[in-house]
Short mmCIF file of C-alpha atoms and ligand atoms in Angstrom, two decimals:
data_model
loop_
_atom_site.label_atom_id
_atom_site.label_comp_id
_atom_site.label_asym_id
_atom_site.label_seq_id
_atom_site.Cartn_x
_atom_site.Cartn_y
_atom_site.Cartn_z
CA MET A 1 0.81 58.88 -11.46
CA ASN A 2 2.28 55.44 -10.82
CA THR A 3 3.57 55.08 -7.26
CA ALA A 4 6.69 52.87 -7.20
CA VAL A 5 7.11 50.78 -4.05
CA HIS A 6 10.63 49.60 -3.21
CA ALA A 7 11.40 47.30 -0.30
CA VAL A 8 14.68 48.24 1.39
CA LEU A 9 16.59 46.64 4.22
CA LYS A 10 16.31 48.77 7.34
CA ASN A 11 19.99 48.64 8.23
CA SER A 12 21.53 48.49 4.76
CA PRO A 13 19.18 50.01 2.18
CA ASP A 14 20.15 49.38 -1.46
CA ALA A 15 22.28 52.35 -2.56
CA LEU A 16 20.75 52.36 -6.05
CA VAL A 17 17.19 52.60 -4.74
CA ILE A 18 18.21 55.40 -2.36
CA LYS A 19 19.87 57.18 -5.28
CA GLN A 20 16.67 56.97 -7.34
CA ALA A 21 14.62 58.25 -4.41
CA ALA A 22 17.05 61.13 -3.85
CA GLU A 23 16.80 62.10 -7.53
CA ILE A 24 13.02 62.32 -7.16
CA ILE A 25 13.46 64.61 -4.12
CA ARG A 26 15.96 66.79 -6.00
CA ARG A 27 13.62 67.30 -8.92
CA GLY A 28 10.78 68.36 -6.62
CA GLY A 29 8.92 65.04 -6.34
CA LEU A 30 7.49 63.18 -3.34
CA VAL A 31 8.94 60.11 -1.62
CA ALA A 32 7.45 58.39 1.45
CA PHE A 33 10.08 56.90 3.75
CA PRO A 34 10.25 55.11 7.10
CA THR A 35 11.44 56.81 10.28
CA GLU A 36 11.71 55.39 13.81
CA THR A 37 8.39 57.11 14.66
CA VAL A 38 6.04 56.92 11.64
CA TYR A 39 6.40 57.09 7.85
CA GLY A 40 7.10 60.56 6.45
CA LEU A 41 6.06 62.11 3.13
CA GLY A 42 9.22 63.81 1.96
CA ALA A 43 9.99 66.66 -0.43
CA ASP A 44 12.91 69.06 -0.87
CA GLY A 45 12.56 71.36 2.15
CA THR A 46 14.35 74.22 0.43
CA ARG A 47 11.90 74.40 -2.49
CA ASP A 48 8.63 76.21 -2.20
CA ASP A 49 6.97 74.26 -5.04
CA ALA A 50 7.96 70.89 -3.57
CA ALA A 51 6.54 71.77 -0.15
CA HIS A 52 3.32 72.96 -1.79
CA ALA A 53 2.93 69.54 -3.38
CA ILE A 54 2.91 67.95 0.09
CA TYR A 55 -0.04 70.07 1.21
CA ARG A 56 -1.87 69.26 -2.01
CA VAL A 57 -1.55 65.48 -1.91
CA LYS A 58 -2.25 65.22 1.84
CA GLY A 59 -5.19 67.61 1.75
CA ARG A 60 -3.39 69.48 4.52
CA PRO A 61 -4.54 72.94 5.64
CA ALA A 62 -2.02 75.59 4.50
CA ASP A 63 -1.63 76.92 8.06
CA ASN A 64 -0.20 73.64 9.40
CA PRO A 65 3.62 73.79 9.03
CA LEU A 66 5.98 70.92 8.14
CA ILE A 67 9.02 69.51 9.94
CA LEU A 68 12.45 69.86 8.29
CA HIS A 69 14.38 66.58 8.53
CA ILE A 70 18.18 66.80 8.70
CA ALA A 71 20.82 64.07 8.73
CA ASP A 72 23.13 65.70 11.26
CA PRO A 73 21.99 67.79 14.26
CA THR A 74 24.54 70.50 13.32
CA ASP A 75 22.72 71.06 10.00
CA ALA A 76 20.05 72.92 12.01
CA GLU A 77 22.31 75.99 11.77
CA LYS A 78 21.55 76.28 8.06
CA TYR A 79 17.86 76.77 8.70
CA THR A 80 17.47 78.18 12.23
CA TYR A 81 19.13 80.39 14.82
CA VAL A 82 20.24 77.61 17.14
CA SER A 83 20.40 78.24 20.86
CA PRO A 84 22.48 76.64 23.65
CA LEU A 85 19.42 74.66 24.73
CA TYR A 86 19.20 73.17 21.23
CA GLU A 87 22.78 71.95 21.59
CA LYS A 88 21.89 70.24 24.87
CA LEU A 89 18.79 68.62 23.39
CA ALA A 90 20.73 67.51 20.33
CA ASN A 91 23.49 65.95 22.44
CA ALA A 92 20.98 64.09 24.56
CA PHE A 93 18.38 62.95 22.04
CA MET A 94 19.55 63.26 18.42
CA PRO A 95 19.40 61.42 16.15
CA GLY A 96 16.06 60.31 17.57
CA PRO A 97 12.35 61.01 18.02
CA LEU A 98 12.57 64.69 19.01
CA THR A 99 11.52 67.78 17.02
CA VAL A 100 12.69 71.23 18.09
CA ILE A 101 11.08 74.52 17.07
CA MET A 102 13.29 77.61 16.80
CA SER A 103 13.44 80.92 14.90
CA ALA A 104 13.67 80.28 11.17
CA LYS A 105 16.30 81.70 8.85
CA GLU A 106 15.11 83.33 5.65
CA THR A 107 16.37 80.28 3.71
CA VAL A 108 13.36 78.26 4.85
CA PRO A 109 10.53 78.66 2.32
CA LEU A 110 7.37 80.19 3.77
CA SER A 111 5.32 77.21 2.62
CA VAL A 112 7.40 74.85 4.79
CA ARG A 113 6.74 76.88 7.95
CA ALA A 114 3.24 78.04 6.98
CA SER A 115 4.49 81.65 7.06
CA LEU A 116 5.48 81.42 10.76
CA PRO A 117 8.72 83.04 11.99
CA THR A 118 9.72 79.64 13.44
CA VAL A 119 10.59 76.27 11.94
CA ALA A 120 10.57 72.70 13.29
CA VAL A 121 13.70 70.55 12.82
CA ARG A 122 14.19 66.87 13.45
CA CYS A 123 17.10 64.48 12.93
CA PRO A 124 15.64 60.97 12.54
CA SER A 125 17.69 57.94 13.56
CA HIS A 126 16.19 55.46 11.07
CA PRO A 127 18.98 54.34 8.69
CA VAL A 128 16.71 54.64 5.62
CA ALA A 129 15.70 58.20 6.53
CA GLN A 130 19.34 59.04 7.20
CA ALA A 131 20.45 57.57 3.86
CA LEU A 132 17.72 59.40 1.92
CA ILE A 133 18.48 62.81 3.47
CA ARG A 134 22.22 62.42 2.89
CA ALA A 135 21.79 61.27 -0.71
CA SER A 136 19.38 64.12 -1.44
CA GLY A 137 21.91 66.68 -0.18
CA THR A 138 19.14 68.87 1.25
CA ALA A 139 16.80 69.05 4.23
CA ILE A 140 13.66 67.03 3.65
CA ALA A 141 10.33 68.57 4.62
CA ALA A 142 8.07 65.75 5.77
CA PRO A 143 4.78 65.45 7.55
CA SER A 144 3.42 62.01 8.42
CA ALA A 145 2.57 60.20 5.17
CA ASN A 146 -1.19 59.84 5.77
CA LEU A 147 -4.09 61.74 4.26
CA SER A 148 -4.89 64.68 6.52
CA GLY A 149 -7.08 63.54 9.42
CA SER A 150 -6.34 59.80 9.26
CA PRO A 151 -3.93 57.96 11.59
CA SER A 152 -0.22 58.31 10.85
CA PRO A 153 1.18 55.35 8.88
CA THR A 154 3.36 52.89 10.78
CA CYS A 155 4.05 50.61 7.79
CA ALA A 156 4.35 51.00 4.01
CA ARG A 157 0.93 49.40 3.44
CA HIS A 158 -0.78 52.26 5.32
CA VAL A 159 1.09 54.76 3.15
CA TYR A 160 0.07 52.90 0.02
CA ASP A 161 -3.59 52.80 1.08
CA ASP A 162 -3.62 56.61 1.50
CA MET A 163 -1.15 57.74 -1.15
CA GLN A 164 -1.17 55.35 -4.12
CA GLY A 165 -1.33 57.28 -7.37
CA ARG A 166 -0.55 60.56 -5.59
CA ILE A 167 3.20 60.30 -4.95
CA ASP A 168 6.27 59.12 -6.86
CA MET A 169 7.75 56.50 -4.56
CA ILE A 170 7.36 54.63 -1.28
CA LEU A 171 10.44 53.20 0.43
CA ASP A 172 9.22 50.17 2.36
CA GLY A 173 11.52 49.68 5.35
CA GLY A 174 9.11 47.56 7.39
CA ASP A 175 7.25 48.49 10.58
CA CYS A 176 8.21 51.62 12.53
CA ASP A 177 9.78 50.96 15.94
CA ILE A 178 7.89 53.58 17.97
CA GLY A 179 4.61 54.00 16.10
CA LEU A 180 3.71 57.49 17.41
CA GLU A 181 5.11 60.76 16.04
CA SER A 182 8.09 62.57 17.59
CA THR A 183 8.01 64.66 20.74
CA ILE A 184 7.81 68.36 19.76
CA VAL A 185 9.24 71.15 21.92
CA LYS A 186 9.49 74.85 21.22
CA ILE A 187 12.50 76.60 22.72
CA LEU A 188 11.30 79.66 24.67
CA ASP A 189 14.62 80.66 26.27
CA ASP A 190 17.78 78.94 27.51
CA GLN A 191 16.04 77.58 30.58
CA THR A 192 12.60 76.83 29.19
CA MET A 193 10.91 74.78 26.52
CA LEU A 194 7.24 74.30 25.75
CA LEU A 195 5.99 70.78 25.03
CA LEU A 196 3.68 70.95 22.01
CA ARG A 197 3.32 67.25 21.25
CA PRO A 198 4.30 64.38 23.59
CA GLY A 199 6.16 61.40 22.18
CA ALA A 200 8.73 58.74 23.04
CA ILE A 201 11.08 61.33 24.55
CA THR A 202 9.22 62.00 27.79
CA VAL A 203 8.68 65.10 29.93
CA GLU A 204 10.75 63.39 32.64
CA GLN A 205 13.70 63.04 30.23
CA LEU A 206 13.39 66.60 28.93
CA SER A 207 13.13 68.04 32.44
CA LYS A 208 16.69 66.91 33.17
CA LEU A 209 17.91 69.58 30.71
CA ALA A 210 15.60 72.57 31.35
CA ASN A 211 12.15 73.56 32.56
CA VAL A 212 9.33 72.03 30.57
CA GLN A 213 6.01 73.81 30.25
CA ILE A 214 3.18 71.76 28.83
CA ALA A 215 0.91 73.33 26.20
CA ASP A 216 -2.78 73.16 27.04
CA ALA A 217 -3.57 71.21 23.89
CA VAL A 218 -1.37 68.28 25.02
CA LYS A 219 -3.86 67.10 27.59
CA GLY A 220 -6.83 68.33 25.63
CA THR A 221 -7.66 71.26 27.89
CA LEU A 222 -7.76 73.75 25.02
CA LYS A 223 -10.83 75.95 25.56
CA GLU A 224 -13.29 76.88 22.85
CA GLY A 225 -11.77 79.78 20.89
CA GLN A 226 -8.26 79.39 22.41
CA VAL A 227 -5.43 79.35 19.85
CA ALA A 228 -3.25 76.21 19.79
CA GLU A 229 0.53 76.83 20.05
CA SER A 230 1.09 74.13 17.46
CA PRO A 231 -1.27 74.56 14.51
CA GLY A 232 -1.60 70.80 14.04
CA MET A 233 -3.05 70.39 17.52
CA LYS A 234 -6.27 72.17 16.71
CA TYR A 235 -7.29 69.79 13.96
CA LYS A 236 -9.39 66.73 14.58
CA HIS A 237 -6.95 63.97 14.08
CA TYR A 238 -6.44 60.26 13.64
CA ALA A 239 -10.18 59.99 13.67
CA PRO A 240 -11.77 56.70 12.67
CA LYS A 241 -15.19 56.89 10.97
CA ALA A 242 -16.64 54.95 13.89
CA GLU A 243 -16.95 56.68 17.26
CA LEU A 244 -13.96 55.95 19.49
CA ILE A 245 -15.07 55.82 23.13
CA LEU A 246 -12.42 55.98 25.85
CA LEU A 247 -13.35 54.31 29.11
CA LYS A 248 -12.04 55.75 32.35
CA GLY A 249 -12.37 53.55 35.42
CA ASN A 250 -10.83 50.47 37.00
CA ASP A 251 -10.37 47.21 35.07
CA ASN A 252 -13.47 45.58 36.50
CA ALA A 253 -15.74 48.52 35.79
CA ARG A 254 -14.42 48.80 32.23
CA GLN A 255 -14.82 45.10 31.53
CA ASN A 256 -18.38 45.00 32.92
CA TYR A 257 -19.30 48.10 30.95
CA ILE A 258 -18.05 46.64 27.68
CA LEU A 259 -19.84 43.34 28.34
CA SER A 260 -23.05 45.32 28.90
CA GLN A 261 -22.74 47.02 25.50
CA LEU A 262 -22.36 43.94 23.29
CA ASP A 263 -23.90 44.09 19.83
CA SER A 264 -22.70 43.52 16.28
CA SER A 265 -21.68 47.16 15.78
CA ILE A 266 -18.93 47.39 18.42
CA ALA A 267 -15.20 46.78 18.24
CA VAL A 268 -12.92 46.60 21.27
CA LEU A 269 -9.28 47.50 21.81
CA CYS A 270 -8.24 45.64 24.95
CA TYR A 271 -5.21 44.53 26.91
CA HIS A 272 -3.74 41.13 26.08
CA GLU A 273 -4.85 39.70 29.43
CA GLU A 274 -8.49 40.55 28.60
CA LEU A 275 -8.67 38.63 25.30
CA SER A 276 -9.96 35.46 26.97
CA LEU A 277 -12.65 37.44 28.81
CA TYR A 278 -14.06 39.07 25.68
CA GLY A 279 -13.23 36.19 23.30
CA PRO A 280 -16.47 34.23 23.82
CA HIS A 281 -18.59 37.36 23.24
CA ILE A 282 -16.90 39.38 20.52
CA PRO A 283 -15.87 37.98 17.11
CA GLU A 284 -12.12 37.80 16.46
CA ASP A 285 -12.22 40.39 13.69
CA ARG A 286 -13.64 43.02 16.06
CA LEU A 287 -11.39 42.34 19.06
CA PHE A 288 -7.93 43.92 19.05
CA ASP A 289 -4.92 43.29 21.29
CA LEU A 290 -3.14 46.44 22.53
CA GLY A 291 -0.45 44.35 24.24
CA LYS A 292 0.10 43.42 27.89
CA ALA A 293 -1.51 45.88 30.33
CA ASP A 294 1.80 47.24 31.67
CA ASP A 295 3.57 47.43 28.28
CA VAL A 296 2.95 51.06 27.28
CA PRO A 297 5.52 51.15 24.42
CA THR A 298 3.61 48.29 22.76
CA HIS A 299 0.28 50.11 23.17
CA CYS A 300 1.93 53.13 21.48
CA ASN A 301 3.35 50.94 18.76
CA ARG A 302 0.01 49.35 17.91
CA LEU A 303 -2.42 52.25 18.36
CA PHE A 304 -2.46 53.71 14.84
CA ARG A 305 -2.56 50.29 13.18
CA LEU A 306 -5.45 49.21 15.39
CA LEU A 307 -7.35 52.44 14.72
CA ARG A 308 -7.14 51.65 11.01
CA GLN A 309 -8.01 47.95 11.45
CA SER A 310 -10.93 48.41 13.83
CA ASP A 311 -12.62 51.03 11.65
CA LEU A 312 -14.70 48.40 9.83
CA PRO A 313 -17.73 49.28 7.66
CA ASN A 314 -20.31 47.85 10.09
CA VAL A 315 -18.63 49.09 13.27
CA THR A 316 -20.10 52.27 14.78
CA ARG A 317 -18.44 52.28 18.23
CA ILE A 318 -14.88 51.35 19.20
CA PHE A 319 -14.19 50.96 22.93
CA ALA A 320 -10.71 51.39 24.40
CA PRO A 321 -9.20 51.96 27.85
CA LEU A 322 -8.12 55.54 28.64
CA PRO A 323 -4.37 55.33 29.35
CA LEU A 324 -2.58 57.02 32.25
CA ALA A 325 -1.18 60.37 31.11
CA GLU A 326 2.32 59.84 32.48
CA GLY A 327 5.72 58.89 31.04
CA MET A 328 5.33 57.67 27.47
CA GLY A 329 1.65 57.16 28.34
CA LEU A 330 1.18 60.91 27.89
CA ALA A 331 1.83 60.49 24.15
CA LEU A 332 -0.67 57.65 23.96
CA TYR A 333 -3.22 59.63 25.97
CA ASN A 334 -2.78 62.67 23.70
CA ARG A 335 -3.32 60.66 20.48
CA MET A 336 -6.27 58.73 21.92
CA ILE A 337 -8.20 61.75 23.20
CA ARG A 338 -7.76 63.43 19.83
CA ALA A 339 -8.89 60.32 17.95
CA ALA A 340 -11.89 60.21 20.28
CA ALA A 341 -12.65 63.93 19.78
CA HIS A 342 -12.22 64.19 23.59
CA ARG A 343 -15.08 61.74 24.34
CA ILE A 344 -14.22 60.12 27.66
CA THR A 345 -16.79 57.96 29.41
CA GLU A 346 -16.29 57.74 33.18
CA ILE A 347 -17.59 54.45 34.58
O1 TXA B 1 7.67 61.80 14.03
C1 TXA B 1 7.39 62.79 13.35
O2 TXA B 1 7.54 63.95 13.77
C2 TXA B 1 6.85 62.56 11.94
C3 TXA B 1 7.98 61.92 11.10
C4 TXA B 1 7.59 61.76 9.67
O3 TXA B 1 9.15 62.65 11.27
N1 TXA B 1 6.39 63.77 11.34
C5 TXA B 1 5.23 64.36 11.73
O4 TXA B 1 4.90 65.50 11.01
O5 TXA B 1 4.53 63.93 12.63
P1 TXA B 1 3.44 66.15 11.03
O6 TXA B 1 3.48 67.16 9.96
O7 TXA B 1 2.44 65.09 10.89
O8 TXA B 1 3.35 66.87 12.42
C6 TXA B 1 4.12 68.04 12.62
C7 TXA B 1 3.51 68.86 13.72
C8 TXA B 1 2.21 69.53 13.33
O9 TXA B 1 1.29 69.40 14.41
C9 TXA B 1 2.59 70.99 13.13
O10 TXA B 1 1.55 71.88 13.42
C10 TXA B 1 3.76 71.15 14.10
O11 TXA B 1 4.43 69.92 14.02
N2 TXA B 1 4.69 72.21 13.71
C11 TXA B 1 5.55 72.22 12.66
N3 TXA B 1 6.21 73.39 12.59
C12 TXA B 1 5.79 74.15 13.64
C13 TXA B 1 6.09 75.48 14.10
N4 TXA B 1 6.96 76.24 13.47
N5 TXA B 1 5.43 75.91 15.22
C14 TXA B 1 4.53 75.12 15.87
N6 TXA B 1 4.20 73.86 15.46
C15 TXA B 1 4.81 73.38 14.36
MG1 MG B 2 0.68 64.15 10.94
#
């Protein structure tokens, strides 16, 4: 299959290109598109066969459900039994990087929700995603547009590297603003939600609306044999071929440790301020800038790209600082411990 790549302007995508993409969705094909979080791999979320194609091309386990993307928060009613807490969350955070899990209506194909009684809905704010959903006239089922197990794509090039020849079209809308996937909450009752995946919408923000319980898998405390609330959380994820090693300790200890490990098989993800320290010892192509030490949104924005870039053929170990698990840092922490298969080195 030839994968067509079309560049579109983020704020005013070409209507003809969007129309073509929407036709592909309507006939059961696959279109990758940008969202404010990461690129999604979209198919008609009301068609069983279309959703099946997503699992096939991603190599995704059949028990890991998809998110239904809608253009207007009120469209959730078509697919779920919405609750008052959903209305509050929608008013506060939609369109935006939040996914909400609720009881599914029968209209949602079993393949989309991996046979669960619940379904995840999200209303993305990215103008290209909005235009595509509206033009398709349906909800779009979309996981992140990477091959299962590799980091989520934050630009069209990443999608192309994983998906060329497997899907019909890629809409290239440039780099994603956030760079980590949406926050996922499951509504338990009108006063309580369960955080399944942290993201740019933080626990602090959610707590203003209702109680927030945090699933064990979020901080990586899932015990051997324990079932993850969100099926996706149990899979090894974002994993580079090299070993990612997270260093926990103060700046000095971390820097000295890295300088004691120098050889030609290491790569380092470091804060901007540390570049001049490592620069004389580590070649440019193995040293990666996460952004200024206090700029957590930039660390989030760069993480997946740097995991792809640092995974070089001759690199066997990638060192990175373990972030603080608070605010948006919780999302970064969650992705990094999963990419590192929970390997944390205390120094
Ligand atoms: O930002 C995002 O959410 C991106 C963009 C494309 O919208 N999408 C995304 O989808 O990250 P995906 O498939 O890579 O991650 C969806 C996660 C998975 O971990 C899955 O297990 C969980 O959501 N999930 C979906 N439906 C669920 C349900 N009914 N119950 C529990 N977890 C669910
Ligand atoms: Mg994913």
